[in-house]
Short mmCIF file of C-alpha atoms in Angstrom, two decimals:
data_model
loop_
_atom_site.label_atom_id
_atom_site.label_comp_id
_atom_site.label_asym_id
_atom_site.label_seq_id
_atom_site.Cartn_x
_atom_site.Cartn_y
_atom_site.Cartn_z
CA UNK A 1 -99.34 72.67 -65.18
CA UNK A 2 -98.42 75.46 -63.03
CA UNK A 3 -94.98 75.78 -61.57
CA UNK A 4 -96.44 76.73 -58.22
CA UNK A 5 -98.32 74.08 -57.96
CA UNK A 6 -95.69 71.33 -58.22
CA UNK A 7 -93.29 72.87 -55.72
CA UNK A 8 -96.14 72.87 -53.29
CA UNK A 9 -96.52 69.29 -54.13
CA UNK A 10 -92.78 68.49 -53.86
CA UNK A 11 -90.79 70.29 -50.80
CA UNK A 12 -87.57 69.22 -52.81
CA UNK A 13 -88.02 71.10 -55.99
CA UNK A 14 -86.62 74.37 -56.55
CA UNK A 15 -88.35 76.22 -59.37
CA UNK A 16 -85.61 78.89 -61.00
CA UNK A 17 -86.37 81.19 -62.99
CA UNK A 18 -84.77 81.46 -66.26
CA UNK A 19 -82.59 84.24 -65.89
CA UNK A 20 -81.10 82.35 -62.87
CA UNK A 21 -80.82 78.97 -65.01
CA UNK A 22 -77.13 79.79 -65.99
CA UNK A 23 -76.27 80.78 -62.80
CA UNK A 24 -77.39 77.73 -61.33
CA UNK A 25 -76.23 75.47 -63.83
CA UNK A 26 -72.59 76.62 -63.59
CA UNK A 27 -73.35 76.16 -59.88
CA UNK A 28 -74.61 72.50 -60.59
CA UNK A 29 -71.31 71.78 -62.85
CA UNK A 30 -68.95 73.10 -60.18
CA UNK A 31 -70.20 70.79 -57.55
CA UNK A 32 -70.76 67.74 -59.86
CA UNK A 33 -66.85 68.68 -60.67
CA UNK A 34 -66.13 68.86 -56.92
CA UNK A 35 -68.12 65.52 -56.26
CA UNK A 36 -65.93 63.96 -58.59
CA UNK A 37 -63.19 65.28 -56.96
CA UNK A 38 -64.34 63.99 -53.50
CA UNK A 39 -64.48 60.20 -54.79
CA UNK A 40 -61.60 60.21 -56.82
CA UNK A 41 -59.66 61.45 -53.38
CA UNK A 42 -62.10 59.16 -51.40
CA UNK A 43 -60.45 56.55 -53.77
CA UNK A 44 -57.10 57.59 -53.56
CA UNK A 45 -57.54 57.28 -49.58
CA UNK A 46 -59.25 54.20 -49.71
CA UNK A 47 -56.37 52.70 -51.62
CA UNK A 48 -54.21 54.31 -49.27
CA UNK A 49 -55.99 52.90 -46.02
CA UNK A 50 -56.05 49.49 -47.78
CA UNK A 51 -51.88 49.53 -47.80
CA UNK A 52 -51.68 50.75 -44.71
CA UNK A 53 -53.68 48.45 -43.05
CA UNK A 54 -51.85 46.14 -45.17
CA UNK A 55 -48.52 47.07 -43.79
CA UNK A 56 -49.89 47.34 -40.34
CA UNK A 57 -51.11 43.31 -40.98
CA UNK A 58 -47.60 42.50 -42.30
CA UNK A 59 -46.02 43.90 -39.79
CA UNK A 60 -47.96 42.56 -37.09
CA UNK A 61 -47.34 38.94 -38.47
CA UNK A 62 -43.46 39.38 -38.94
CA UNK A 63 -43.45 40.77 -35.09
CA UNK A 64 -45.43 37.83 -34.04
CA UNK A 65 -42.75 35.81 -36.15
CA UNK A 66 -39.88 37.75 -34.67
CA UNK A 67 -41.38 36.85 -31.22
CA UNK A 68 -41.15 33.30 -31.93
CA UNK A 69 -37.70 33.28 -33.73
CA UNK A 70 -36.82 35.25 -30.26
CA UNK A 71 -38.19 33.02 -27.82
CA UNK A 72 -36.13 30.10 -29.92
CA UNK A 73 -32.96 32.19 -29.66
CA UNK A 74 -33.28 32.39 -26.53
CA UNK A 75 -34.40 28.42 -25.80
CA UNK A 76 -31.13 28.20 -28.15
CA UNK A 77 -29.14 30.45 -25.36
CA UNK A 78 -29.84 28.44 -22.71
CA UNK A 79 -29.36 25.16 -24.44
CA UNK A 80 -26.06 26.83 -25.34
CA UNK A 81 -25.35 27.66 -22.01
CA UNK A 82 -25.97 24.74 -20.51
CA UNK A 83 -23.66 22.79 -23.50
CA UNK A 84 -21.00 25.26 -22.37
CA UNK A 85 -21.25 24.39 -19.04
CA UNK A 86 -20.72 20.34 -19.55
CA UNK A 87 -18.00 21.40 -22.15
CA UNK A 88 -16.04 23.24 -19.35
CA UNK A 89 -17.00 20.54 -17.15
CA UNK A 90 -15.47 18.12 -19.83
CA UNK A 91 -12.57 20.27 -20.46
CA UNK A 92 -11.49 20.35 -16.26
CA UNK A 93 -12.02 16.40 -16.04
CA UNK A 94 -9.59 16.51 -19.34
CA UNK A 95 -6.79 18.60 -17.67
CA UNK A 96 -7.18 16.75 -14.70
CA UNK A 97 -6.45 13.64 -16.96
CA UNK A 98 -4.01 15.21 -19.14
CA UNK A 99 -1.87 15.83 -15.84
CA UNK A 100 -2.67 12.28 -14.58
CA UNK A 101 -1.18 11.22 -17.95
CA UNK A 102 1.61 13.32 -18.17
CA UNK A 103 2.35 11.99 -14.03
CA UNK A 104 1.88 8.25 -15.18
CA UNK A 105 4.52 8.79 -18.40
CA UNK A 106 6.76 10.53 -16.28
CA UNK A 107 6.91 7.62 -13.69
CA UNK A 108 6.95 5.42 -16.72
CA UNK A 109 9.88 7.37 -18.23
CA UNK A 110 11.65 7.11 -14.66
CA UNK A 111 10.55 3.24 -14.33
CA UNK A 112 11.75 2.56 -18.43
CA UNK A 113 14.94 4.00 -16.97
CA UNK A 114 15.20 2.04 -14.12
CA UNK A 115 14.40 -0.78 -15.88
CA UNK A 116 17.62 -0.31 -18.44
CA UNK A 117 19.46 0.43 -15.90
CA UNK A 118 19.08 -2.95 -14.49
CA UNK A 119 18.68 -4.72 -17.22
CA UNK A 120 22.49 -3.64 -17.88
CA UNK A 121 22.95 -4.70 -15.00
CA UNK A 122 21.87 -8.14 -15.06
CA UNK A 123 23.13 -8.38 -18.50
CA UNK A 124 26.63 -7.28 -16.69
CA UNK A 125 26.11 -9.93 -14.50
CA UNK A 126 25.10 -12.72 -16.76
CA UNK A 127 28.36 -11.89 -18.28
CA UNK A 128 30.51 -11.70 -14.99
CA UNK A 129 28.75 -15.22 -14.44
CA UNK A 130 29.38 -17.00 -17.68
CA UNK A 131 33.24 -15.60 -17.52
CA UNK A 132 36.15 -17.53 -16.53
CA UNK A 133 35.32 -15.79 -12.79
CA UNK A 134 31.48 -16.41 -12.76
CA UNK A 135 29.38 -19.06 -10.97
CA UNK A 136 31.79 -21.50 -10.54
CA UNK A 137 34.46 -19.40 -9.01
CA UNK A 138 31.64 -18.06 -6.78
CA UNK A 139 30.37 -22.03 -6.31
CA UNK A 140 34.43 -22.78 -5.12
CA UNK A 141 34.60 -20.05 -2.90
CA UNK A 142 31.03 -20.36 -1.20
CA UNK A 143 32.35 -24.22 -0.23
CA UNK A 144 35.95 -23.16 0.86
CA UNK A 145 34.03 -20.36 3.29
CA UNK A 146 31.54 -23.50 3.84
CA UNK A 147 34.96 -25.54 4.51
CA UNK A 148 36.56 -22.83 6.37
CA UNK A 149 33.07 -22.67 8.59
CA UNK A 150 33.04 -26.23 9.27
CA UNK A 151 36.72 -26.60 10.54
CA UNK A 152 36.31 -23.54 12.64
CA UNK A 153 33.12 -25.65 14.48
CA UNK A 154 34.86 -28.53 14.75
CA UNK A 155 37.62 -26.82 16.78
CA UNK A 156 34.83 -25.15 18.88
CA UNK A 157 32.89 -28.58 19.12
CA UNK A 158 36.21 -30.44 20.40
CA UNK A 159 36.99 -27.50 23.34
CA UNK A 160 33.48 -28.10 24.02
CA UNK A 161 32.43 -31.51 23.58
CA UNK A 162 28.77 -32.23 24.34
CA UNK A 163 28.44 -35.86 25.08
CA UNK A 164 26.30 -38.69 27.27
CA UNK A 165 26.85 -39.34 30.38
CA UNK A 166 25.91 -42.89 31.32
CA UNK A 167 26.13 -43.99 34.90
CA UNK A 168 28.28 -42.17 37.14
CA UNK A 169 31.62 -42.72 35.69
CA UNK A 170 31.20 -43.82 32.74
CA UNK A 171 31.28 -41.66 29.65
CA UNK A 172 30.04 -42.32 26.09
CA UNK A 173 29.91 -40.05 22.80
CA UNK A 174 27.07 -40.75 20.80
CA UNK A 175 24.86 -39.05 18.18
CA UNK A 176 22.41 -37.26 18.87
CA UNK A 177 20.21 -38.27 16.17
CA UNK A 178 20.67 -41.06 13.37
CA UNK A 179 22.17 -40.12 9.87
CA UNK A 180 19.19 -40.65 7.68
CA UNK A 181 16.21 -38.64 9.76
CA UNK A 182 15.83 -35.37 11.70
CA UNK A 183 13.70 -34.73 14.63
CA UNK A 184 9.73 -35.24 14.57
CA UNK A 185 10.00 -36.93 11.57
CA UNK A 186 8.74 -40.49 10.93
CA UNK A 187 12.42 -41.56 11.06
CA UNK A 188 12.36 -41.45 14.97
CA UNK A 189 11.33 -45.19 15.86
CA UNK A 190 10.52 -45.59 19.50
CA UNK A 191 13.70 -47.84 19.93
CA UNK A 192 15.77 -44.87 18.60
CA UNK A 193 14.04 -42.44 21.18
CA UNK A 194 14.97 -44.98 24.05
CA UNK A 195 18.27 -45.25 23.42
CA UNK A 196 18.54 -41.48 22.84
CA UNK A 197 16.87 -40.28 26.63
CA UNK A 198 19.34 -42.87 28.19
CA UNK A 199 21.90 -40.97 30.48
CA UNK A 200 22.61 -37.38 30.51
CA UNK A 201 24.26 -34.77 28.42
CA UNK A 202 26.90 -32.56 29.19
CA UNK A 203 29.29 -30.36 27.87
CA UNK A 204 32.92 -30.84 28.58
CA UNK A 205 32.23 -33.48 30.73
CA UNK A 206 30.22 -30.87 33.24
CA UNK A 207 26.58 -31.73 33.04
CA UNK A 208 23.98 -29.45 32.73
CA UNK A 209 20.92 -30.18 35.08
CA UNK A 210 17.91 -27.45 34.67
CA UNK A 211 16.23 -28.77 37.94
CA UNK A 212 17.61 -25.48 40.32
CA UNK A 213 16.40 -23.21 37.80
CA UNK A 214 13.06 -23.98 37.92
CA UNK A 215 12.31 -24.96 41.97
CA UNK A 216 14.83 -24.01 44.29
CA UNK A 217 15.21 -25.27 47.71
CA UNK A 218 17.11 -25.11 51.09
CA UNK A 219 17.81 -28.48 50.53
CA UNK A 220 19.32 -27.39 46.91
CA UNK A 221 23.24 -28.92 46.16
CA UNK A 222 25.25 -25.57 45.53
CA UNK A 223 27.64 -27.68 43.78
CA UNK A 224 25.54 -28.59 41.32
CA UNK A 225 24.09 -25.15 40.98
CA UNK A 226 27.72 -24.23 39.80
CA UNK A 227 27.93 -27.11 37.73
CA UNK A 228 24.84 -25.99 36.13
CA UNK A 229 26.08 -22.17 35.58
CA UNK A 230 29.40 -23.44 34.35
CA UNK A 231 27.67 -25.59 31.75
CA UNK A 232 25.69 -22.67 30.71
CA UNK A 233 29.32 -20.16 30.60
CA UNK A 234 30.48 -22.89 28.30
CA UNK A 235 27.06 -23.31 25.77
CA UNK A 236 26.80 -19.38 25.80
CA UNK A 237 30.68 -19.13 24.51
CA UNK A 238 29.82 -22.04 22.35
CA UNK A 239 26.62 -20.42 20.44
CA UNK A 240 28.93 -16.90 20.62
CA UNK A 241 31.46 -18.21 18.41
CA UNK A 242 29.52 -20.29 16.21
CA UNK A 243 26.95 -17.39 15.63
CA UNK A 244 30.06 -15.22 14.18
CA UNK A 245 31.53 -18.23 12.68
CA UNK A 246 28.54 -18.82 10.57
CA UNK A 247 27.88 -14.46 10.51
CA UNK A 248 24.43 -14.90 12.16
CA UNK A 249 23.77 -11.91 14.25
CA UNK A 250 21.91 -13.26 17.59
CA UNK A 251 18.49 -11.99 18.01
CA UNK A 252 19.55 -11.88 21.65
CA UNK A 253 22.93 -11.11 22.06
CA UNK A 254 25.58 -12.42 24.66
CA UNK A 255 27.81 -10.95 27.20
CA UNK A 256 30.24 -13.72 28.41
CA UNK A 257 31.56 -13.75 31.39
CA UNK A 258 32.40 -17.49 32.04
CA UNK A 259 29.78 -19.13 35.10
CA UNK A 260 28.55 -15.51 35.52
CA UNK A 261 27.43 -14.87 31.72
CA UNK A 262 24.45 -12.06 30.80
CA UNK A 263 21.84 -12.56 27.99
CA UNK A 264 20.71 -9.74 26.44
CA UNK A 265 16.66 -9.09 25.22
CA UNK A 266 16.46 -5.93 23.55
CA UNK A 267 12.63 -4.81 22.74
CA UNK A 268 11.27 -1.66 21.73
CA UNK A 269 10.23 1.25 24.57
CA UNK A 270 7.93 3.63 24.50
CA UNK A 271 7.26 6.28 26.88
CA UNK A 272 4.47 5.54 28.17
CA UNK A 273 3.78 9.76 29.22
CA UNK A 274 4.19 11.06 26.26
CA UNK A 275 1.47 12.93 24.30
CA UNK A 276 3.13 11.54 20.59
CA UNK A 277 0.97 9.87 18.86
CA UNK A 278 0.92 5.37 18.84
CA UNK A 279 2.26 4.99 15.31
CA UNK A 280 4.78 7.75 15.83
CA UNK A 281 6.08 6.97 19.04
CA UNK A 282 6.34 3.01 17.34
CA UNK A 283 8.41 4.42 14.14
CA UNK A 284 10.53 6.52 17.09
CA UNK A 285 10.49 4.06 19.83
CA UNK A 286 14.04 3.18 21.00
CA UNK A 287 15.08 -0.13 22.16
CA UNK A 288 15.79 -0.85 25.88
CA UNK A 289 18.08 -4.20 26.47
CA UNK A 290 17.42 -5.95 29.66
CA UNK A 291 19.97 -8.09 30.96
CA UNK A 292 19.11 -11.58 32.45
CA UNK A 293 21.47 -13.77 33.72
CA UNK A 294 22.97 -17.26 33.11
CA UNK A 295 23.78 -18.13 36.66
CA UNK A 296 20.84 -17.69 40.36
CA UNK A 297 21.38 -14.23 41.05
CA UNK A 298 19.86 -14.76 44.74
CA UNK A 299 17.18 -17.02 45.69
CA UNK A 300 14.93 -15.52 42.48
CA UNK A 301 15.62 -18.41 39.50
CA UNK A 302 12.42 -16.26 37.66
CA UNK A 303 15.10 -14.76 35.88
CA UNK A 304 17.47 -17.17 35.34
CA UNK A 305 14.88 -19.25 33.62
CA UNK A 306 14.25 -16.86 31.37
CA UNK A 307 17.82 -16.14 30.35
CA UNK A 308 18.28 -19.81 29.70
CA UNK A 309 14.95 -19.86 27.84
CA UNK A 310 16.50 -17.36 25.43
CA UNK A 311 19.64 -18.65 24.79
CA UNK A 312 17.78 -21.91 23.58
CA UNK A 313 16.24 -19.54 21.29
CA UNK A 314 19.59 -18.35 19.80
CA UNK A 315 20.40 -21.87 19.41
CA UNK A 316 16.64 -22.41 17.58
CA UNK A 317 17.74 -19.16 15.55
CA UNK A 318 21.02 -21.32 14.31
CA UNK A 319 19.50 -24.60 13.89
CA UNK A 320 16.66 -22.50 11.56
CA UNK A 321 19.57 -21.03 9.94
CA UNK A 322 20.92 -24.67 8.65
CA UNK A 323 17.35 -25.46 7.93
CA UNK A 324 16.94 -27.56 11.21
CA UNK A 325 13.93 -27.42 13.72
CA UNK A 326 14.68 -27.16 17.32
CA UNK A 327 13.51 -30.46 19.85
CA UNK A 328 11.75 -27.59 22.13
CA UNK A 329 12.85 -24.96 24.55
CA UNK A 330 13.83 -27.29 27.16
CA UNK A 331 16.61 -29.22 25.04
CA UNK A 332 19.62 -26.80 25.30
CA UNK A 333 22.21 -29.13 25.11
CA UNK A 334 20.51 -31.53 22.92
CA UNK A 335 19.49 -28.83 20.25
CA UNK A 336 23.18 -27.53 20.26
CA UNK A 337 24.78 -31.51 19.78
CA UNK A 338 22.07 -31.47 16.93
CA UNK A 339 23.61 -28.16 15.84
CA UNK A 340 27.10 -29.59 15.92
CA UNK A 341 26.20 -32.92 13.87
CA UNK A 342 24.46 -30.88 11.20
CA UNK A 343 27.45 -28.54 10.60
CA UNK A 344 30.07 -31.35 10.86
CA UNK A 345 28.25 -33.22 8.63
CA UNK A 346 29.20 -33.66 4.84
CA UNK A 347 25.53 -32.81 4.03
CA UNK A 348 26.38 -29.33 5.15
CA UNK A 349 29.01 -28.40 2.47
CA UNK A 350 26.98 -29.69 -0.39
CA UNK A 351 23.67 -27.29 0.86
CA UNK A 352 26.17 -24.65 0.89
#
């Protein structure tokens, strides 16, 4: 077969000639040398690319992981925060009760100190009491000032006698009430209330009749007006010293002047222009005394009718204060014969 004719049938084939065979074989050896060169580098790259892309995976998951740890710090952070926040919270309400606490033992402390201090105190007294000069020297004394009180009445009750006057002339002592009951209680029989509105009071024989001080007239006796204001001199003096006597201070004090005696009502004033404010001008307000007298002061009796309405109420005050009730505000002279039985009474020095 000719050489000629195969290259014409192949493009590919080379035909060399022999004297170029070497020369072309060497050539042939240095690129199959360099071919093996290429893959072994193409190898060494591949292996290469394979760890990087294996690095590049690795780190793309850890970031991805790092993201989530992140995002749960920071879900961490806020629950965190917000824990912070209720512990401050917690930590304020705790001061605030700390310092409640420490104000509540500090009263206590002042209060457990108190409380010894009277407890020595009553202890001091239980002695004093159980001594030789305890209860029953206070029990002896309390009746001779009971005693004392009693025979200092008695003299006032016989200067001023208040008796019944029955008829014109004739003149008859009697008590007020019975021995066993006290007024509106179910002792009062009917036959007991007879016999008590028969005749008149009157004290030191001058009788005390309350008709001018509530309608006066032209037709009005002026004697018996004086009458009238004498008896009332005489039952203010009487409720004056019995009051100190029995160291009651009147809730409407006296100013005796015989037939031409004052009563006094002292009540809070307030001025009325001032810009002070109602509950401080009450704590400030000063009392004002109005005078009101005992006796007609003109043709006016408004005012003596008062006056004699509050000295029945200074007699009420006393009878209260010996545990009495009063008959009403219309019984002067009855309330204060009530007022003497009670006190001359033996009944008296035993409630003492």
């Amino acid at each position: 077969m000719d050489l000629g004719s195969l290259s014409s049938k192949d493009p590919h084939l080379k035909v060399i000639q022999w004297e170029d065979f070497e020369q072309e074989l060497a050539t042939l050896s240095s690129l199959s040398s360099a071919l093996q060169q290429a893959q072994l580098q193409k190898l060494a790259i591949q292996r290469q690319l394979q760890t990087l892309i294996q690095v590049q995976s690795d780190s793309l998951s850890r970031k991805n992981e790092l993201d989530e740890i992140s995002e749960r710090v920071e879900d961490k952070k806020l629950v965190m925060g917000n824990m912070l926040m209720q512990a401050k919270v917690v930590e304020e309400h705790a001061k605030t009760k700390e310092e409640h606490l420490g104000t509540e033992i500090k009263s206590l402390l002042i209060s457990g100190t108190s409380l010894s201090v009277a407890r020595k105190r009553i202890w001091e007294s239980c002695r004093l009491l159980a001594g030789d000069k305890g209860l029953a020297q206070l029990s002896g004394l309390q009746k001779m000032l009971s005693v004392r009180q009693q025979h200092m009445v008695s003299q006032v009750a016989y200067l001023y006698p208040v008796k019944t006057l029955i008829g014109a002339t004739q003149e008859l002592e009697l008590d007020s009430f019975p021995s066993g009951s006290r007024p509106g209680t179910p002792g009062d029989t009917l036959d007991e209330n007879k016999s008590r509105n028969q005749g008149t009071l009157s004290i030191s024989s001058v009788e005390l009749n309350m008709l001018p001080f509530t309608q006066i007239t032209f037709f009005t006796d002026k004697k018996q007006i004086q009458r009238s204001t004498t008896a009332l001199g005489y039952v203010a003096h009487v409720i004056s010293l019995t009051a100190s006597y029995l160291h009651v201070p009147l809730r409407y004090p006296l100013r005796l002047g015989g037939s031409h005696s004052y009563i006094k009502d002292c009540a809070p004033y307030i001025d009325q222009v001032s810009s002070v404010p109602s509950s401080t001008a009450l704590a400030s307000a000063t009392k004002k005394c109005l005078e009101f007298p005992l006796f007609l002061d003109g043709k006016d009796a408004t005012r003596a009718a008062y006056a004699i309405f509050l000295l029945n109420k200074d007699i009420e005050q006393l009878l209260n204060y010996i545990g009495i009730k009063s008959l009403g505000p219309r019984h002067v002279l009855a309330n204060l014969k009530e007022l003497f039985r009670i006190i001359l009474s033996p009944e008296f020095i035993e409630s003492e």
